[in-house]
mmCIF file of C-alpha atoms in Angstrom:
data_model
loop_
_atom_site.group_PDB
_atom_site.id
_atom_site.type_symbol
_atom_site.label_atom_id
_atom_site.label_comp_id
_atom_site.label_asym_id
_atom_site.label_seq_id
_atom_site.Cartn_x
_atom_site.Cartn_y
_atom_site.Cartn_z
ATOM 1 C CA MET M 1148 10.655 13.973 7.451
ATOM 2 C CA ASP M 1149 14.301 15.597 7.364
ATOM 3 C CA ALA M 1150 16.276 16.016 4.202
ATOM 4 C CA VAL M 1151 18.767 12.993 4.863
ATOM 5 C CA THR M 1152 15.905 10.548 5.437
ATOM 6 C CA ARG M 1153 13.811 12.071 2.356
ATOM 7 C CA SER M 1154 16.792 11.746 0.165
ATOM 8 C CA ARG M 1155 16.968 7.983 1.316
ATOM 9 C CA TYR M 1156 13.367 7.225 0.253
ATOM 10 C CA CYS M 1157 13.590 9.595 -2.894
ATOM 11 C CA PRO M 1158 16.476 8.691 -4.985
ATOM 12 C CA GLY M 1159 16.183 10.431 -8.295
ATOM 13 C CA MET M 1160 13.682 13.363 -7.145
ATOM 14 C CA ALA M 1161 16.108 15.823 -8.720
ATOM 15 C CA HIS M 1162 15.470 14.553 -12.155
ATOM 16 C CA ILE M 1163 12.982 16.718 -13.809
ATOM 17 C CA ASN M 1164 12.621 14.779 -17.126
ATOM 18 C CA PRO M 1165 14.451 11.410 -16.800
ATOM 19 C CA THR M 1166 15.157 9.514 -20.004
ATOM 20 C CA VAL M 1167 13.934 5.700 -20.178
ATOM 21 C CA GLY M 1168 17.520 4.631 -19.358
ATOM 22 C CA GLU M 1169 17.668 6.575 -16.040
ATOM 23 C CA TYR M 1170 14.223 5.295 -15.214
ATOM 24 C CA LEU M 1171 15.457 1.792 -15.656
ATOM 25 C CA ARG M 1172 18.591 2.284 -13.826
ATOM 26 C CA GLU M 1173 16.848 3.806 -10.864
ATOM 27 C CA TRP M 1174 14.480 0.868 -10.571
ATOM 28 C CA ARG M 1175 17.113 -1.653 -11.064
ATOM 29 C CA GLN M 1176 19.203 0.008 -8.063
ATOM 30 C CA ARG M 1177 15.728 0.266 -6.178
ATOM 31 C CA ARG M 1178 15.545 -3.619 -6.508
ATOM 32 C CA ARG M 1179 19.188 -3.950 -5.617
ATOM 33 C CA LEU M 1180 20.107 -5.862 -8.717
ATOM 34 C CA SER M 1181 23.189 -5.281 -10.744
ATOM 35 C CA GLN M 1182 23.387 -4.804 -14.568
ATOM 36 C CA LEU M 1183 24.448 -8.441 -14.953
ATOM 37 C CA ASP M 1184 21.876 -9.767 -12.633
ATOM 38 C CA LEU M 1185 19.001 -8.078 -14.575
ATOM 39 C CA ALA M 1186 20.627 -8.940 -18.044
ATOM 40 C CA CYS M 1187 20.693 -12.576 -17.128
ATOM 41 C CA GLU M 1188 16.908 -12.552 -15.784
ATOM 42 C CA ALA M 1189 15.856 -10.638 -18.858
ATOM 43 C CA GLU M 1190 18.038 -13.149 -21.208
ATOM 44 C CA ILE M 1191 19.931 -10.237 -22.757
ATOM 45 C CA SER M 1192 23.693 -9.091 -22.747
ATOM 46 C CA ALA M 1193 24.846 -6.992 -19.873
ATOM 47 C CA ARG M 1194 26.501 -4.738 -22.551
ATOM 48 C CA HIS M 1195 22.855 -4.238 -24.382
ATOM 49 C CA LEU M 1196 21.501 -3.314 -21.005
ATOM 50 C CA SER M 1197 24.184 -0.855 -20.248
ATOM 51 C CA PHE M 1198 23.533 0.794 -23.504
ATOM 52 C CA ILE M 1199 20.015 1.247 -22.908
ATOM 53 C CA GLU M 1200 20.568 2.553 -19.477
ATOM 54 C CA THR M 1201 22.927 5.355 -20.917
ATOM 55 C CA GLY M 1202 20.920 5.970 -23.840
ATOM 56 C CA ARG M 1203 23.181 4.633 -26.583
ATOM 57 C CA SER M 1204 20.403 2.122 -27.484
ATOM 58 C CA ARG M 1205 16.814 2.668 -27.512
ATOM 59 C CA PRO M 1206 14.837 -0.484 -26.396
ATOM 60 C CA SER M 1207 11.899 -1.853 -28.268
ATOM 61 C CA ARG M 1208 8.535 -1.770 -26.949
ATOM 62 C CA ASP M 1209 8.707 -5.787 -26.206
ATOM 63 C CA MET M 1210 12.202 -5.247 -24.481
ATOM 64 C CA LEU M 1211 11.104 -2.447 -22.327
ATOM 65 C CA LEU M 1212 8.350 -4.587 -21.045
ATOM 66 C CA ARG M 1213 10.278 -7.596 -20.505
ATOM 67 C CA LEU M 1214 12.717 -5.276 -18.331
ATOM 68 C CA LEU M 1215 9.928 -3.760 -16.436
ATOM 69 C CA GLU M 1216 8.420 -7.362 -15.635
ATOM 70 C CA GLN M 1217 11.606 -8.706 -14.316
ATOM 71 C CA LEU M 1218 11.991 -5.565 -12.204
ATOM 72 C CA ASP M 1219 8.371 -6.019 -10.925
ATOM 73 C CA VAL M 1220 7.755 -2.280 -11.690
ATOM 74 C CA PRO M 1221 4.116 -1.195 -10.766
ATOM 75 C CA LEU M 1222 1.734 -1.147 -13.838
ATOM 76 C CA ARG M 1223 1.043 2.636 -13.535
ATOM 77 C CA GLN M 1224 5.037 3.186 -13.514
ATOM 78 C CA ARG M 1225 5.120 0.836 -16.534
ATOM 79 C CA ASN M 1226 2.952 3.045 -18.349
ATOM 80 C CA VAL M 1227 5.217 6.101 -17.407
ATOM 81 C CA LEU M 1228 8.485 4.543 -18.692
ATOM 82 C CA LEU M 1229 6.693 3.450 -22.046
ATOM 83 C CA LEU M 1230 5.671 7.057 -22.599
ATOM 84 C CA ALA M 1231 9.286 8.141 -21.624
ATOM 85 C CA ALA M 1232 10.511 5.737 -24.326
ATOM 86 C CA GLY M 1233 7.929 7.120 -26.840
ATOM 87 C CA TYR M 1234 5.432 4.193 -26.899
ATOM 88 C CA ALA M 1235 1.787 4.223 -25.916
ATOM 89 C CA PRO M 1236 0.803 3.007 -22.561
ATOM 90 C CA HIS M 1237 0.465 -0.794 -22.550
ATOM 91 C CA PHE M 1238 -2.096 -1.335 -19.457
ATOM 92 C CA ALA M 1239 -5.541 0.009 -19.199
ATOM 93 C CA GLU M 1240 -6.810 2.081 -16.209
ATOM 94 C CA HIS M 1241 -10.535 2.111 -15.318
ATOM 95 C CA ALA M 1242 -12.396 3.698 -12.390
ATOM 96 C CA LEU M 1243 -13.749 0.938 -10.159
ATOM 97 C CA THR M 1244 -17.201 2.102 -10.987
ATOM 98 C CA ASP M 1245 -16.667 1.534 -14.898
ATOM 99 C CA SER M 1246 -18.790 -1.159 -16.620
ATOM 100 C CA ALA M 1247 -15.404 -3.012 -17.269
ATOM 101 C CA MET M 1248 -14.703 -3.466 -13.656
ATOM 102 C CA HIS M 1249 -18.377 -4.552 -12.646
ATOM 103 C CA ASP M 1250 -17.305 -8.170 -12.262
ATOM 104 C CA ALA M 1251 -14.300 -7.336 -10.207
ATOM 105 C CA ARG M 1252 -16.191 -4.856 -8.089
ATOM 106 C CA ALA M 1253 -18.852 -7.569 -7.475
ATOM 107 C CA ALA M 1254 -16.289 -9.847 -6.450
ATOM 108 C CA ILE M 1255 -14.725 -7.541 -4.098
ATOM 109 C CA SER M 1256 -17.943 -6.847 -2.586
ATOM 110 C CA SER M 1257 -18.803 -10.461 -2.239
ATOM 111 C CA ILE M 1258 -15.469 -11.170 -0.429
ATOM 112 C CA LEU M 1259 -15.954 -8.418 1.913
ATOM 113 C CA LYS M 1260 -19.620 -9.444 2.710
ATOM 114 C CA ALA M 1261 -18.505 -13.106 3.089
ATOM 115 C CA HIS M 1262 -15.999 -12.217 5.792
ATOM 116 C CA GLU M 1263 -18.613 -10.731 8.203
ATOM 117 C CA PRO M 1264 -18.846 -10.663 11.252
ATOM 118 C CA PHE M 1265 -15.324 -10.264 10.900
ATOM 119 C CA PRO M 1266 -14.090 -6.470 9.664
ATOM 120 C CA ALA M 1267 -12.651 -6.271 6.031
ATOM 121 C CA LEU M 1268 -12.239 -3.487 3.619
ATOM 122 C CA ALA M 1269 -10.762 -2.492 0.276
ATOM 123 C CA ILE M 1270 -8.069 0.121 -0.257
ATOM 124 C CA ASP M 1271 -6.284 1.861 -3.237
ATOM 125 C CA ARG M 1272 -2.641 2.492 -3.418
ATOM 126 C CA HIS M 1273 -2.864 5.494 -1.241
ATOM 127 C CA TRP M 1274 -4.777 3.838 1.486
ATOM 128 C CA THR M 1275 -8.100 5.430 0.570
ATOM 129 C CA LEU M 1276 -11.011 3.527 1.578
ATOM 130 C CA VAL M 1277 -12.956 1.979 -1.444
ATOM 131 C CA LEU M 1278 -15.451 -0.442 0.092
ATOM 132 C CA ALA M 1279 -15.958 -1.788 3.523
ATOM 133 C CA ASN M 1280 -18.283 -4.695 4.833
ATOM 134 C CA GLY M 1281 -20.813 -4.217 7.689
ATOM 135 C CA ALA M 1282 -18.589 -5.229 10.562
ATOM 136 C CA VAL M 1283 -16.297 -2.003 10.063
ATOM 137 C CA THR M 1284 -18.701 0.432 11.161
ATOM 138 C CA PRO M 1285 -19.326 -0.535 14.660
ATOM 139 C CA LEU M 1286 -15.594 -0.132 15.340
ATOM 140 C CA LEU M 1287 -15.480 3.509 14.120
ATOM 141 C CA ALA M 1288 -17.704 4.619 17.132
ATOM 142 C CA GLY M 1289 -16.296 8.018 18.510
ATOM 143 C CA VAL M 1290 -14.292 8.690 15.550
ATOM 144 C CA ALA M 1291 -14.385 12.482 14.538
ATOM 145 C CA ALA M 1292 -16.740 13.448 11.701
ATOM 146 C CA HIS M 1293 -14.228 14.934 9.459
ATOM 147 C CA LEU M 1294 -12.143 11.788 9.394
ATOM 148 C CA LEU M 1295 -15.161 9.996 7.867
ATOM 149 C CA GLU M 1296 -15.726 12.390 5.094
ATOM 150 C CA PRO M 1297 -14.588 10.919 1.821
ATOM 151 C CA PRO M 1298 -12.084 10.280 0.655
ATOM 152 C CA VAL M 1299 -11.572 8.383 3.920
ATOM 153 C CA ASN M 1300 -7.826 7.433 4.465
ATOM 154 C CA VAL M 1301 -7.441 4.436 6.460
ATOM 155 C CA LEU M 1302 -3.953 5.168 7.945
ATOM 156 C CA ARG M 1303 -5.300 8.757 8.901
ATOM 157 C CA LEU M 1304 -8.188 7.168 10.585
ATOM 158 C CA SER M 1305 -6.215 4.737 12.432
ATOM 159 C CA LEU M 1306 -3.559 7.029 13.828
ATOM 160 C CA HIS M 1307 -5.168 10.354 14.013
ATOM 161 C CA PRO M 1308 -5.456 11.613 17.788
ATOM 162 C CA GLU M 1309 -9.288 12.084 16.825
ATOM 163 C CA GLY M 1310 -9.568 8.674 15.152
ATOM 164 C CA LEU M 1311 -9.144 5.121 16.405
ATOM 165 C CA ALA M 1312 -5.531 5.939 17.992
ATOM 166 C CA PRO M 1313 -7.072 6.744 21.539
ATOM 167 C CA ARG M 1314 -8.790 3.147 21.675
ATOM 168 C CA ILE M 1315 -5.709 1.221 20.232
ATOM 169 C CA LEU M 1316 -4.456 -0.488 23.264
ATOM 170 C CA ASN M 1317 -1.249 -1.229 21.563
ATOM 171 C CA LEU M 1318 -0.792 1.887 19.760
ATOM 172 C CA ASN M 1319 3.085 2.120 19.664
ATOM 173 C CA GLU M 1320 3.293 -1.322 18.505
ATOM 174 C CA TRP M 1321 0.424 -0.832 15.899
ATOM 175 C CA ARG M 1322 1.701 2.299 14.809
ATOM 176 C CA THR M 1323 5.222 0.988 14.149
ATOM 177 C CA HIS M 1324 3.703 -1.842 12.102
ATOM 178 C CA LEU M 1325 1.707 0.521 9.948
ATOM 179 C CA LEU M 1326 4.603 2.813 9.284
ATOM 180 C CA GLN M 1327 6.985 -0.030 8.350
ATOM 181 C CA ARG M 1328 4.318 -1.011 5.829
ATOM 182 C CA LEU M 1329 4.133 2.420 4.395
ATOM 183 C CA ARG M 1330 7.927 2.842 3.969
ATOM 184 C CA LEU M 1331 8.080 -0.660 2.553
ATOM 185 C CA GLN M 1332 5.309 0.565 -0.054
ATOM 186 C CA TYR M 1333 7.102 3.476 -1.130
ATOM 187 C CA ASP M 1334 10.128 1.436 -1.484
ATOM 188 C CA GLN M 1335 8.350 -0.810 -3.950
ATOM 189 C CA THR M 1336 6.412 1.809 -5.691
ATOM 190 C CA ALA M 1337 8.247 5.098 -5.557
ATOM 191 C CA ASP M 1338 5.106 6.948 -5.146
ATOM 192 C CA PRO M 1339 5.809 10.406 -3.527
ATOM 193 C CA VAL M 1340 2.207 10.698 -2.158
ATOM 194 C CA LEU M 1341 3.118 8.083 0.314
ATOM 195 C CA LEU M 1342 5.683 10.198 1.547
ATOM 196 C CA VAL M 1343 3.457 13.101 2.142
ATOM 197 C CA LEU M 1344 1.306 10.608 4.086
ATOM 198 C CA LEU M 1345 4.336 9.354 5.982
ATOM 199 C CA ASP M 1346 4.960 13.016 7.004
ATOM 200 C CA GLU M 1347 1.758 13.718 8.324
ATOM 201 C CA LEU M 1348 1.478 10.198 10.171
ATOM 202 C CA LEU M 1349 4.682 10.943 11.858
ATOM 203 C CA SER M 1350 3.532 14.515 12.910
ATOM 204 C CA TYR M 1351 0.697 13.074 14.991
ATOM 205 C CA ARG M 1352 1.078 13.485 18.753
ATOM 206 C CA LEU M 1353 0.759 10.063 20.639
ATOM 207 C CA PRO M 1354 -1.543 10.108 23.423
ATOM 208 C CA PRO M 1355 -0.302 8.921 26.706
ATOM 209 C CA LEU M 1356 -0.043 5.026 27.425
ATOM 210 C CA ASN M 1357 -2.658 3.778 29.572
ATOM 211 C CA ALA M 1358 -0.584 1.730 32.093
ATOM 212 C CA ALA M 1359 -3.325 -0.153 33.516
ATOM 213 C CA GLN M 1360 -3.950 -1.890 30.006
ATOM 214 C CA PRO M 1361 -1.668 -5.021 29.587
ATOM 215 C CA GLN M 1362 0.726 -4.885 26.391
ATOM 216 C CA ALA M 1363 0.525 -8.431 25.642
ATOM 217 C CA GLN M 1364 2.643 -9.591 22.683
ATOM 218 C CA SER M 1365 1.197 -11.999 20.282
ATOM 219 C CA PRO M 1366 3.504 -15.344 19.652
ATOM 220 C CA ILE M 1367 2.547 -15.281 15.957
ATOM 221 C CA ALA M 1368 1.859 -11.679 14.408
ATOM 222 C CA VAL M 1369 1.247 -8.090 15.582
ATOM 223 C CA PRO M 1370 -2.353 -7.951 16.619
ATOM 224 C CA LEU M 1371 -4.537 -4.808 16.595
ATOM 225 C CA ARG M 1372 -5.931 -4.490 20.082
ATOM 226 C CA LEU M 1373 -8.934 -2.192 20.165
ATOM 227 C CA GLN M 1374 -11.011 -0.998 22.971
ATOM 228 C CA THR M 1375 -14.814 -1.396 21.984
ATOM 229 C CA ALA M 1376 -18.300 -0.790 23.410
ATOM 230 C CA GLU M 1377 -18.261 -4.705 23.858
ATOM 231 C CA GLY M 1378 -14.876 -5.057 25.508
ATOM 232 C CA ALA M 1379 -11.165 -5.379 24.343
ATOM 233 C CA LEU M 1380 -10.828 -6.666 20.759
ATOM 234 C CA SER M 1381 -7.753 -8.444 19.437
ATOM 235 C CA LEU M 1382 -7.672 -8.938 15.862
ATOM 236 C CA LEU M 1383 -4.981 -10.386 13.525
ATOM 237 C CA SER M 1384 -4.852 -8.593 9.921
ATOM 238 C CA ALA M 1385 -4.258 -9.988 6.522
ATOM 239 C CA THR M 1386 -3.750 -8.501 2.893
ATOM 240 C CA MET M 1387 -5.199 -9.895 -0.282
ATOM 241 C CA VAL M 1388 -4.326 -8.610 -3.724
ATOM 242 C CA PHE M 1389 -5.138 -9.861 -7.214
ATOM 243 C CA GLY M 1390 -2.637 -12.031 -8.605
ATOM 244 C CA THR M 1391 -2.498 -11.213 -12.347
ATOM 245 C CA PRO M 1392 -4.196 -8.161 -12.705
ATOM 246 C CA LEU M 1393 -3.897 -6.101 -16.176
ATOM 247 C CA ASP M 1394 -5.848 -2.977 -14.976
ATOM 248 C CA VAL M 1395 -3.770 -0.260 -13.336
ATOM 249 C CA THR M 1396 -6.614 0.279 -10.888
ATOM 250 C CA LEU M 1397 -7.174 -3.262 -10.140
ATOM 251 C CA SER M 1398 -3.349 -3.943 -9.567
ATOM 252 C CA GLU M 1399 -3.213 -1.105 -6.851
ATOM 253 C CA LEU M 1400 -6.289 -2.527 -4.851
ATOM 254 C CA ALA M 1401 -5.905 -4.436 -1.639
ATOM 255 C CA MET M 1402 -8.377 -5.955 0.676
ATOM 256 C CA GLU M 1403 -7.370 -5.749 4.267
ATOM 257 C CA THR M 1404 -9.118 -8.368 6.415
ATOM 258 C CA PHE M 1405 -9.281 -8.933 10.153
ATOM 259 C CA LEU M 1406 -9.648 -12.003 11.797
ATOM 260 C CA PRO M 1407 -10.418 -12.768 15.585
ATOM 261 C CA ALA M 1408 -7.083 -13.456 17.573
ATOM 262 C CA ASP M 1409 -9.006 -15.446 20.186
ATOM 263 C CA ALA M 1410 -12.507 -16.662 21.104
ATOM 264 C CA ALA M 1411 -13.280 -13.740 23.098
ATOM 265 C CA ALA M 1412 -12.879 -11.571 19.881
ATOM 266 C CA VAL M 1413 -15.413 -13.678 18.076
ATOM 267 C CA ALA M 1414 -17.915 -13.400 20.656
ATOM 268 C CA ILE M 1415 -17.253 -9.459 20.659
ATOM 269 C CA LEU M 1416 -17.411 -9.210 16.968
ATOM 270 C CA ASN M 1417 -20.730 -10.816 16.807
ATOM 271 C CA ARG M 1418 -22.123 -8.891 19.658
ATOM 272 C CA LEU M 1419 -20.965 -5.621 17.786
ATOM 273 C CA MET M 1420 -22.669 -6.784 14.640
ATOM 274 C CA SER M 1421 -26.008 -7.401 16.376
ATOM 275 C CA ARG M 1422 -25.976 -3.933 18.140
ATOM 276 C CA PRO M 1423 -28.766 -1.472 16.704
ATOM 277 C CA ALA M 1424 -27.203 1.019 14.057
#
């Protein structure tokens, strides 16, 4: 990514140790809100908010949490801003393997299992594979072994020349869709790791288009059209997240589920699941 593009997606990168006011102003601008807009939503005066952003007033812990809630700042970053203001983090963070997360992990596993024979997987904030159901494995035939070594990055697995890319029949369309999602995710989270991943994905050389394969457009959504051992498979994707998480890890988990786009896809997925491992 060139310097101009990076500056567009990385406002504030030059700040080494930004104050809590600078953090708030940057998130407000990221959300495209004026001081008056945010002040009205948080039910405070615009003057008070201006004083907080310029450092003339120190926000209370409750005030800061209220502003961060209105700005829809990710829980991980809310903890960062609380620390910058001199307060202890508010949101816990547990590994998915911790005992406190047992019920959440069991619920995720149940959802993924219930989705079979349709593929489904769980990913973290950096698109690292956390869990997957049994319908995912048959789709990975022919993928280079190094891409399947943990930690497995789902975007890398999809778009790498030694990954699924050569078998994605609408690769340009699907690649554009994934890159747009990644850029939007950065806009929402300001996570610099996502920019490193974006640079990597943009560097991949695209395989030549196969003119023999029709590039049909879906009238309702961008499909994933994948060549498999049982035929050309067309899938529609959907994303599920936890609605009211209070744990950082849980707030960053997403379940990516794939649904058959037509009756032929249902038959192909059933045949793939029944093939010997």
